[in-house]
PDB file of C-alpha atoms and ligand atoms in Angstrom:
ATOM      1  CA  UNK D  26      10.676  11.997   0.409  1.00 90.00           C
ATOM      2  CA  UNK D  27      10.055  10.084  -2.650  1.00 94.00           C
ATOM      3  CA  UNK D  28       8.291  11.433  -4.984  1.00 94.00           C
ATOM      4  CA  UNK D  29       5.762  10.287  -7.527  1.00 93.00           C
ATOM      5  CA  UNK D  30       3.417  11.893 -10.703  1.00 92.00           C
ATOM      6  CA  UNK D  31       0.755  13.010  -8.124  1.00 95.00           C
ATOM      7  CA  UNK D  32       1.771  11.029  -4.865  1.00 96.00           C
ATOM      8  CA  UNK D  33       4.950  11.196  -2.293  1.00 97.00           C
ATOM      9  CA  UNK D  34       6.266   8.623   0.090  1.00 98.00           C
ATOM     10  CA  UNK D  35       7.651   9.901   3.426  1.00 98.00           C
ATOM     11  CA  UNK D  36       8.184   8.407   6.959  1.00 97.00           C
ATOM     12  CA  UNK D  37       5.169   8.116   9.271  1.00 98.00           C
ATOM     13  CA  UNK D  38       5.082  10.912  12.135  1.00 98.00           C
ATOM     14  CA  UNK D  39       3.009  10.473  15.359  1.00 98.00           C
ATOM     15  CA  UNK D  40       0.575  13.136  14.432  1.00 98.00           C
ATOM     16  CA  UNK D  41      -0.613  10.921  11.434  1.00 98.00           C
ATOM     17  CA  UNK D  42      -2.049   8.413  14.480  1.00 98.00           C
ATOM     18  CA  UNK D  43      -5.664  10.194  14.477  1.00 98.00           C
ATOM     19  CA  UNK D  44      -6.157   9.843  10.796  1.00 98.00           C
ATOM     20  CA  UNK D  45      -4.911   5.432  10.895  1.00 98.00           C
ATOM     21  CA  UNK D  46      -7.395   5.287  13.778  1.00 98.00           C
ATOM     22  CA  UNK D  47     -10.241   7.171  12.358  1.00 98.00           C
ATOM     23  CA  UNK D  48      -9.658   5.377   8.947  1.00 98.00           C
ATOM     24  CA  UNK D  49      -9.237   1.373  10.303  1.00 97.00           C
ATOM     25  CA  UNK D  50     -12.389   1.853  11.959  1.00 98.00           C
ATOM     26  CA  UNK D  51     -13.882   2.304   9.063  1.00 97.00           C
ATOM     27  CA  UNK D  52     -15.605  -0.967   8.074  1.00 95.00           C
ATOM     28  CA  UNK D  53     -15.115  -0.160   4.489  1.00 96.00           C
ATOM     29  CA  UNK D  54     -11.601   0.357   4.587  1.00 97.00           C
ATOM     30  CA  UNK D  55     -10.539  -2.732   6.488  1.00 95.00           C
ATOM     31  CA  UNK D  56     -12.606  -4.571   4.866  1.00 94.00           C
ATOM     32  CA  UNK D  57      -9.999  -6.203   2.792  1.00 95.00           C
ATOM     33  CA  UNK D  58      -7.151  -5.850   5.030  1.00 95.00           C
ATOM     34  CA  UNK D  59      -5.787  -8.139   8.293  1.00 90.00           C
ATOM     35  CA  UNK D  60      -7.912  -5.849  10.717  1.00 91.00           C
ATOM     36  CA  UNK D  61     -10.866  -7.400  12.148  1.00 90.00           C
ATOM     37  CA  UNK D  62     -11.230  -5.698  15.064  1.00 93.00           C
ATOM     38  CA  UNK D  63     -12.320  -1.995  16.111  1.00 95.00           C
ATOM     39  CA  UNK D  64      -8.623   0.103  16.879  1.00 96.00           C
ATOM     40  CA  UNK D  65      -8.223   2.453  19.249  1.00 98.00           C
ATOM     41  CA  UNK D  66      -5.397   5.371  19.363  1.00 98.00           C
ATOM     42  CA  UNK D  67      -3.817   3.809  22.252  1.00 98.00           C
ATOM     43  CA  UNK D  68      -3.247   0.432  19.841  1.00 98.00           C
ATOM     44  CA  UNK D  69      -2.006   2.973  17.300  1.00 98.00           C
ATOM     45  CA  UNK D  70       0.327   4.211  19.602  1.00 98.00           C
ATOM     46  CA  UNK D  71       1.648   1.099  20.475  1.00 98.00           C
ATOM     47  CA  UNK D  72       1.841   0.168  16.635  1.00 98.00           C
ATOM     48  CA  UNK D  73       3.638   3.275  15.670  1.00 98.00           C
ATOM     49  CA  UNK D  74       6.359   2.459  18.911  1.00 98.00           C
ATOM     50  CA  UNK D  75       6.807  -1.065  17.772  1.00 98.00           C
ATOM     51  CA  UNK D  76       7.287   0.451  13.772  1.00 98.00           C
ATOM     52  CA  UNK D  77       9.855   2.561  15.158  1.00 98.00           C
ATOM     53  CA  UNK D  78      12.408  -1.070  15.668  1.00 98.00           C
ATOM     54  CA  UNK D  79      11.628  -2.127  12.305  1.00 97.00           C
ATOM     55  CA  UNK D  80      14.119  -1.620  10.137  1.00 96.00           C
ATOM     56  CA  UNK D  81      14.721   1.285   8.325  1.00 96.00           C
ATOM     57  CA  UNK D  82      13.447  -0.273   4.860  1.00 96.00           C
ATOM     58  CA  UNK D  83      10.633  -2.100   6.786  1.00 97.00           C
ATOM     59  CA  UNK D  84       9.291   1.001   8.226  1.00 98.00           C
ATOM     60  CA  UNK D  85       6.132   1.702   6.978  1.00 98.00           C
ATOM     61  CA  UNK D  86       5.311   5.460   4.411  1.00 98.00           C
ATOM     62  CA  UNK D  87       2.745   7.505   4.583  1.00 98.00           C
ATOM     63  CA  UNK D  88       1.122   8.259   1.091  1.00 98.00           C
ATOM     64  CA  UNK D  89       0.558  12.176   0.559  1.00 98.00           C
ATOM     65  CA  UNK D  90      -1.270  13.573  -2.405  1.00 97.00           C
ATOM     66  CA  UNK D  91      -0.502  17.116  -3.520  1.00 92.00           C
ATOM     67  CA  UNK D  92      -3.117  19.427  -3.311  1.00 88.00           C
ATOM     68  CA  UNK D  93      -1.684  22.590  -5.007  1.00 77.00           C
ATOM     69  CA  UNK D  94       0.409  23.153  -7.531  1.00 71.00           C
ATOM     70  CA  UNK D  95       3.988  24.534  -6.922  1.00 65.00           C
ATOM     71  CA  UNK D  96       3.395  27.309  -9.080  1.00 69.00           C
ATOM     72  CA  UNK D  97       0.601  28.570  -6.766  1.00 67.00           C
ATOM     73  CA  UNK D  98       3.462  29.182  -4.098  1.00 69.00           C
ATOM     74  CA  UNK D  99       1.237  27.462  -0.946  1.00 76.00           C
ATOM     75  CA  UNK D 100       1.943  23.447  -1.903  1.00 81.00           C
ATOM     76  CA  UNK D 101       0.029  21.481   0.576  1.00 91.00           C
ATOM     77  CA  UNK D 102       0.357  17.876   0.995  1.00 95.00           C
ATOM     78  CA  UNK D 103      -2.616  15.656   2.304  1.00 97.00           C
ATOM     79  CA  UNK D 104      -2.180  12.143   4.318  1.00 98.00           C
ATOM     80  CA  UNK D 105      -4.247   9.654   2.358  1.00 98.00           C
ATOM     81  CA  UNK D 106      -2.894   6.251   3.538  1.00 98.00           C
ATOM     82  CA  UNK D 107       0.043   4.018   4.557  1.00 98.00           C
ATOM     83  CA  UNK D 108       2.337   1.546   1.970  1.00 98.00           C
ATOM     84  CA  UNK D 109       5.420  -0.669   3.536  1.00 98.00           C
ATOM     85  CA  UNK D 110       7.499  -3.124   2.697  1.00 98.00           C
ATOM     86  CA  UNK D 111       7.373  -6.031   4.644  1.00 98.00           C
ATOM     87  CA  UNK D 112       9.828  -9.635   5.470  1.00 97.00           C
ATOM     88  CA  UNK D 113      12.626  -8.445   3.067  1.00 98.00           C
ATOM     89  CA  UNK D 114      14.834 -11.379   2.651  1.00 98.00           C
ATOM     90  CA  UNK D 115      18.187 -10.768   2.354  1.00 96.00           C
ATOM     91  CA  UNK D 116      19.328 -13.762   0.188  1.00 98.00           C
ATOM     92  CA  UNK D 117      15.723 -14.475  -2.355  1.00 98.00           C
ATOM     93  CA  UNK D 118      15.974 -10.304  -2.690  1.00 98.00           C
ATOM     94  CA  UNK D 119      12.439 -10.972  -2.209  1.00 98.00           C
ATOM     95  CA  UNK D 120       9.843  -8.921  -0.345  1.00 98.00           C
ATOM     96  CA  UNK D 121       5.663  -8.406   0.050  1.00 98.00           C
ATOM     97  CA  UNK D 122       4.379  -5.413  -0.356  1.00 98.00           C
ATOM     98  CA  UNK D 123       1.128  -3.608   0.756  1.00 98.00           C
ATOM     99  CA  UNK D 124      -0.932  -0.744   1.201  1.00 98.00           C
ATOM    100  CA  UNK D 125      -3.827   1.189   2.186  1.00 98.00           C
ATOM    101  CA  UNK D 126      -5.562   3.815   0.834  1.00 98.00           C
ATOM    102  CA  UNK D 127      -8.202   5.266   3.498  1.00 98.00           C
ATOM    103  CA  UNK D 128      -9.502   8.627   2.113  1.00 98.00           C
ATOM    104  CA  UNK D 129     -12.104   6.914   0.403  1.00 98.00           C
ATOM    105  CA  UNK D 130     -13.104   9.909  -1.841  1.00 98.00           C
ATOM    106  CA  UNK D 131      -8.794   8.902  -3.610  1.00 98.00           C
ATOM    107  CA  UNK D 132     -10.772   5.637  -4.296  1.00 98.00           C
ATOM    108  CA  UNK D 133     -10.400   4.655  -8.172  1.00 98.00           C
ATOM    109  CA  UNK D 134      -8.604   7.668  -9.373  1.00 98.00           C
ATOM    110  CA  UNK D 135      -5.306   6.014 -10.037  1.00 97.00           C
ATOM    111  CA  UNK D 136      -3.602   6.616  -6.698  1.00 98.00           C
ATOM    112  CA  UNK D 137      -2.942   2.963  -5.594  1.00 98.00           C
ATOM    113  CA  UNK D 138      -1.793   2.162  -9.439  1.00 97.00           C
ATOM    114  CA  UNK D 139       0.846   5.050  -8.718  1.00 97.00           C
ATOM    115  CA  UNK D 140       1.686   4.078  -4.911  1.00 98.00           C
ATOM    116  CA  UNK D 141       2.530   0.662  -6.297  1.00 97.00           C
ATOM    117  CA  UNK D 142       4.418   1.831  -9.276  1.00 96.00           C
ATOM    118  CA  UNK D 143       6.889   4.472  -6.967  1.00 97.00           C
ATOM    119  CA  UNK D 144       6.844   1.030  -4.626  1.00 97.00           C
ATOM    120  CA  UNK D 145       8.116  -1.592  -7.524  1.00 97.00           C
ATOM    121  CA  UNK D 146      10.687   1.763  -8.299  1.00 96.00           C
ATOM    122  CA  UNK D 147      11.947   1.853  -4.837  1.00 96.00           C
ATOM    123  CA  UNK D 148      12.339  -1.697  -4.264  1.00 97.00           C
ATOM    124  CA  UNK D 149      13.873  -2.869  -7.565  1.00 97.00           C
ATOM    125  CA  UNK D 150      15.946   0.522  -8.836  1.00 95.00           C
ATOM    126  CA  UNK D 151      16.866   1.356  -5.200  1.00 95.00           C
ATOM    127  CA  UNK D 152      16.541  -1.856  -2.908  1.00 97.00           C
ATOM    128  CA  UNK D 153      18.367  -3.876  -5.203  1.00 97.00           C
ATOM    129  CA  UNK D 154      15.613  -6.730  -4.624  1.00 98.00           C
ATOM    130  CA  UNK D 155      14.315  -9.526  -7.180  1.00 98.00           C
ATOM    131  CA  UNK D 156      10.839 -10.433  -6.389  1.00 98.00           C
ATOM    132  CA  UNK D 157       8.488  -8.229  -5.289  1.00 98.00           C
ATOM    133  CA  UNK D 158       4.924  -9.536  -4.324  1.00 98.00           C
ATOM    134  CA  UNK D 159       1.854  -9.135  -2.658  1.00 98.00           C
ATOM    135  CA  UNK D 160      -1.311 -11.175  -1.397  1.00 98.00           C
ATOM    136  CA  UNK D 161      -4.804  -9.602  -2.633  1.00 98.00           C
ATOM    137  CA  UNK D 162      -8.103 -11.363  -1.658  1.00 97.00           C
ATOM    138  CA  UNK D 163     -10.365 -12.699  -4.774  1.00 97.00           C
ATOM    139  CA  UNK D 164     -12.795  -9.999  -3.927  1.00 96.00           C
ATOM    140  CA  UNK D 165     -10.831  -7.111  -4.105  1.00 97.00           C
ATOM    141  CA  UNK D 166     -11.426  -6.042  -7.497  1.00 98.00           C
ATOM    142  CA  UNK D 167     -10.177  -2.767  -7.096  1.00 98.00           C
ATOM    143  CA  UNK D 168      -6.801  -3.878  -5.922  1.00 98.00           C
ATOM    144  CA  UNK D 169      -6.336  -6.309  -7.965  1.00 98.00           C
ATOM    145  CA  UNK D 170      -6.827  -3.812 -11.023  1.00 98.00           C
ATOM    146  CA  UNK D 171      -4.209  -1.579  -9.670  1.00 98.00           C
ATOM    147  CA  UNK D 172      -1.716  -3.774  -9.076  1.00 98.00           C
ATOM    148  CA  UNK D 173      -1.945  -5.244 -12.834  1.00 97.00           C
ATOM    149  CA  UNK D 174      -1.511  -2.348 -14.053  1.00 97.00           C
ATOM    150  CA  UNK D 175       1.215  -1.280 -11.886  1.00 96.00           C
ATOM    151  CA  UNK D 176       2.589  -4.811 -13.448  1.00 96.00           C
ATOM    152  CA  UNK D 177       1.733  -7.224 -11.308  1.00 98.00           C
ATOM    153  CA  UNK D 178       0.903 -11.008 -12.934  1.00 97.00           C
ATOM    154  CA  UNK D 179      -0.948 -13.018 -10.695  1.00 98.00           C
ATOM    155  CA  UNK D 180       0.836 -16.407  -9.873  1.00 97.00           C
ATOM    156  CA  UNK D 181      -1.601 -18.109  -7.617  1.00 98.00           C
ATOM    157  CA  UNK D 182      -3.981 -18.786  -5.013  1.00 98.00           C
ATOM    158  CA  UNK D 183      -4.167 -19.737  -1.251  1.00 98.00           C
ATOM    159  CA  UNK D 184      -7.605 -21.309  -1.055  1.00 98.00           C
ATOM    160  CA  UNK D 185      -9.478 -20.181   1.647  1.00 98.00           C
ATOM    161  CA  UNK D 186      -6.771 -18.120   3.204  1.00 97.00           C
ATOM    162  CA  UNK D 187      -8.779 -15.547   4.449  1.00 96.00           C
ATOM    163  CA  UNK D 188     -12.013 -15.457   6.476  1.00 94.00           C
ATOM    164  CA  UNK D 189     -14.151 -12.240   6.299  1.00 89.00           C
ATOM    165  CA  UNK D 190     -18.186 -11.491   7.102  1.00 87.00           C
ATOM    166  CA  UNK D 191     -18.779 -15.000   8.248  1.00 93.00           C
ATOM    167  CA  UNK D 192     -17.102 -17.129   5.282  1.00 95.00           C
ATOM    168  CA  UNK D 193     -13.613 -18.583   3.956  1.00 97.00           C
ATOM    169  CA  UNK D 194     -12.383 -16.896   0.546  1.00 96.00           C
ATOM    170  CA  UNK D 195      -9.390 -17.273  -1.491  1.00 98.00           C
ATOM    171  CA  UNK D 196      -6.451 -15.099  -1.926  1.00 98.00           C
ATOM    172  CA  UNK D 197      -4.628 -14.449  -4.654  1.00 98.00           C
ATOM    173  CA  UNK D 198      -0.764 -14.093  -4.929  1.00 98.00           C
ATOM    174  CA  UNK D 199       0.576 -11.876  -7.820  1.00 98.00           C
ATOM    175  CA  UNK D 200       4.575 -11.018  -8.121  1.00 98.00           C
ATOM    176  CA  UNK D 201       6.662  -8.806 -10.306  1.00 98.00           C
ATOM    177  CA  UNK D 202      10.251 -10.147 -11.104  1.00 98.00           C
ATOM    178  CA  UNK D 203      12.921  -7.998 -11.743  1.00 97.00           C
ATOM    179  CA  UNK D 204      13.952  -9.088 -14.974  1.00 97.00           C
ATOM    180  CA  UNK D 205      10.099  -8.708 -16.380  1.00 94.00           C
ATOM    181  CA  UNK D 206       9.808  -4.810 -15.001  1.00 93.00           C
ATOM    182  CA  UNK D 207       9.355  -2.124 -17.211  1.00 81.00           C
ATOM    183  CA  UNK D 208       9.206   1.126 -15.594  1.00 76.00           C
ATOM    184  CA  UNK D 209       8.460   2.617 -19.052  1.00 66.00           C
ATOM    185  CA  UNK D 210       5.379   0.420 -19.421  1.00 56.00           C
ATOM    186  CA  UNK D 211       3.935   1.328 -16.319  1.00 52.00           C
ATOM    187  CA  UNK D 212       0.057   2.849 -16.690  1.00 47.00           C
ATOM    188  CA  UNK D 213       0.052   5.467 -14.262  1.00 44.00           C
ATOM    189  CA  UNK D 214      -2.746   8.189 -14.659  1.00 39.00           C
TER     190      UNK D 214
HETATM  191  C1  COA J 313      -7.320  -1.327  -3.120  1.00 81.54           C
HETATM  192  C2  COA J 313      -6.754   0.091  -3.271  1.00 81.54           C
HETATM  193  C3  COA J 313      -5.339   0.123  -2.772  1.00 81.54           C
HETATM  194  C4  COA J 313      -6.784   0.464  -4.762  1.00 81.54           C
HETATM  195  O1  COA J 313      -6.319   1.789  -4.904  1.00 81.54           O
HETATM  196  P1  COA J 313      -7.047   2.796  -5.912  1.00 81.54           P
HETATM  197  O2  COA J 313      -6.325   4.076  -5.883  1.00 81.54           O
HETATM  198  O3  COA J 313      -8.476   2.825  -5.570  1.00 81.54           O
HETATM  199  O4  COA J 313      -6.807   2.025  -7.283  1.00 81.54           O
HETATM  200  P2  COA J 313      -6.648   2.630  -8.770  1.00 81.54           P
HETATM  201  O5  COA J 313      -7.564   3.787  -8.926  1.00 81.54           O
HETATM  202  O6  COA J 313      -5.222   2.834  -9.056  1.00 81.54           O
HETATM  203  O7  COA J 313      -7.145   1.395  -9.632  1.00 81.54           O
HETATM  204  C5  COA J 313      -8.392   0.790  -9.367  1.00 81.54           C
HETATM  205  C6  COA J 313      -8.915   0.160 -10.640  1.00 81.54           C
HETATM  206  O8  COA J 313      -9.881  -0.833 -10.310  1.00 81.54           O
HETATM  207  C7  COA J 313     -11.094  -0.538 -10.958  1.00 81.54           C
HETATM  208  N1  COA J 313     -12.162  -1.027 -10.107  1.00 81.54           N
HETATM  209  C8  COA J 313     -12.611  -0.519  -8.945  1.00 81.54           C
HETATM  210  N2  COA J 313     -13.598  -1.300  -8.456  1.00 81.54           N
HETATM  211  C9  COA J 313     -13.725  -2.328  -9.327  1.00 81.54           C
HETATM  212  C10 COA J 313     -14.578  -3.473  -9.371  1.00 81.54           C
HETATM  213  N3  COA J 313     -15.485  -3.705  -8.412  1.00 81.54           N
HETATM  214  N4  COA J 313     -14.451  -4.321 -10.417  1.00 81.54           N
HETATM  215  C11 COA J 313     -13.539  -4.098 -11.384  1.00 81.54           C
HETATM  216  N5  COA J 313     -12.707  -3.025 -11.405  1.00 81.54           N
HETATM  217  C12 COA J 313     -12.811  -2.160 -10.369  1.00 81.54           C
HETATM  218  C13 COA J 313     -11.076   0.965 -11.136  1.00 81.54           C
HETATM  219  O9  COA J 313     -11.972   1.378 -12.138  1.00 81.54           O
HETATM  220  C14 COA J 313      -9.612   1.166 -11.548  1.00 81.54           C
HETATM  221  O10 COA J 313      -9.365   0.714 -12.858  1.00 81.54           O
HETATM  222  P3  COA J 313      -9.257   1.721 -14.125  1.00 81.54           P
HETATM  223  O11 COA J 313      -8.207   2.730 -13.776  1.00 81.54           O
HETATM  224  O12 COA J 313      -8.855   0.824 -15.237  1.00 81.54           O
HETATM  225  O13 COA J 313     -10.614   2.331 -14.277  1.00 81.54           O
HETATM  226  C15 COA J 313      -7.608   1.117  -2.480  1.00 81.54           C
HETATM  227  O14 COA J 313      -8.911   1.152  -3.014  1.00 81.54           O
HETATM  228  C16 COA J 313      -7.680   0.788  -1.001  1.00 81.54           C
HETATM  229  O15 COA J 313      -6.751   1.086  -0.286  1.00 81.54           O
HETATM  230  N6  COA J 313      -8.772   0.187  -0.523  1.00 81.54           N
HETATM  231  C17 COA J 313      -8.967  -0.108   0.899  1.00 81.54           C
HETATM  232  C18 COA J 313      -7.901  -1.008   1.561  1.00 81.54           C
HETATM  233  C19 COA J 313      -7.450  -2.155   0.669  1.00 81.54           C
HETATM  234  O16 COA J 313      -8.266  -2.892   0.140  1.00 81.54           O
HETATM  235  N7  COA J 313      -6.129  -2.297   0.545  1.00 81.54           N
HETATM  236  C20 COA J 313      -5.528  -3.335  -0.297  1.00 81.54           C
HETATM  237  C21 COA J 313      -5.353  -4.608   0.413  1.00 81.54           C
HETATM  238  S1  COA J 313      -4.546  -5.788  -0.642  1.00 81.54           S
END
């Protein structure tokens, strides 16, 4: 586990299939992500198999919110989306990073602020890497709110390197380098 303020990072279990299928169908939630397509839980199967031969710092985490406090003796954590790692290069120490969030009521309460803060932790403090970006489409206000102020400076743009609801749009590339991190000057609610 890896734990956060309010969040904690831990490996993906089959039983967490029902909730990735329920919540990529969700037109809302894939709305800004690679996922065009309705999902079933036979193509989550077959996702979660092929996630298994990533490797290990590839492999996706599921993002669990705490819904107890220790003191109350019965800590529960609850599934609220998925966060990976992805194309770590060995020699840049470079890597993209994403997630989702798919409860939709954790919308705009600071989770995804926090999941990329533990993320840009994890991959500079722990993975030893350099760079440390992400792709964001123009529209994604949200998003791209979170990930400034989990630090993330935006760099530039792929013009019309996505195509969602009939129409090309632009997406924007923003990066944190190592030697510009602050992990003290992180806004995390
Ligand atoms: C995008 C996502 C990860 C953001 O996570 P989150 O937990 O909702 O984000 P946070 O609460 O940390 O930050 C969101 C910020 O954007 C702001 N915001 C939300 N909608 C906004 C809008 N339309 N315009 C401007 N700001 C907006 C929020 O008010 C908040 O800022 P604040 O804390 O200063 O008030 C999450 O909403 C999500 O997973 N969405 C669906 C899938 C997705 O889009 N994934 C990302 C693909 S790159």
């Amino acid at each position: 586990m890896i734990y956060g303020e309010r969040i904690r990072l831990r490996r993906n279990e089959r039983s967490d299939i029902p909730k990735f299928v329920e919540w990529l169908n969700d037109p809302e939630v894939r709305r800004y992500l690679l996922i065009d397509l309705p999902i079933s839980q036979a193509n989550e199967e077959q996702w979660f198999e092929n996630m298994l031969k990533l490797p290990a710092n590839e492999q996706p985490f599921g993002i669990e919110i705490r819904e107890s406090e220790p003191a109350e003796g019965n800590e529960h954590w609850r599934l609220i989306g998925n966060c990976s790692f992805m194309d770590i290069h060995s020699t840049i120490r470079s890597a993209e990073v994403g997630l989702f969030i798919g409860e939709k009521s954790c919308w705009n309460k600071g989770y995804g602020t926090e999941v990329m803060s533990l993320l840009l932790e994890l991959g500079f403090g722990t993975m030893n890497l350099n760079r440390i970006f992400l792709r964001v489409d123009e529209a994604n206000k949200g998003g791209i709110r979170a990930y400034e102020k989990a630090g993330f400076v935006y760099e530039g743009r792929l013009r019309q390197g996505t195509f969602k609801d009939g129409e090309y749009a632009d997406v924007l590339l923003m990066s944190v380098i190592r030697a510009e991190w602050n992990p003290k000057k992180q806004v995390v609610r």
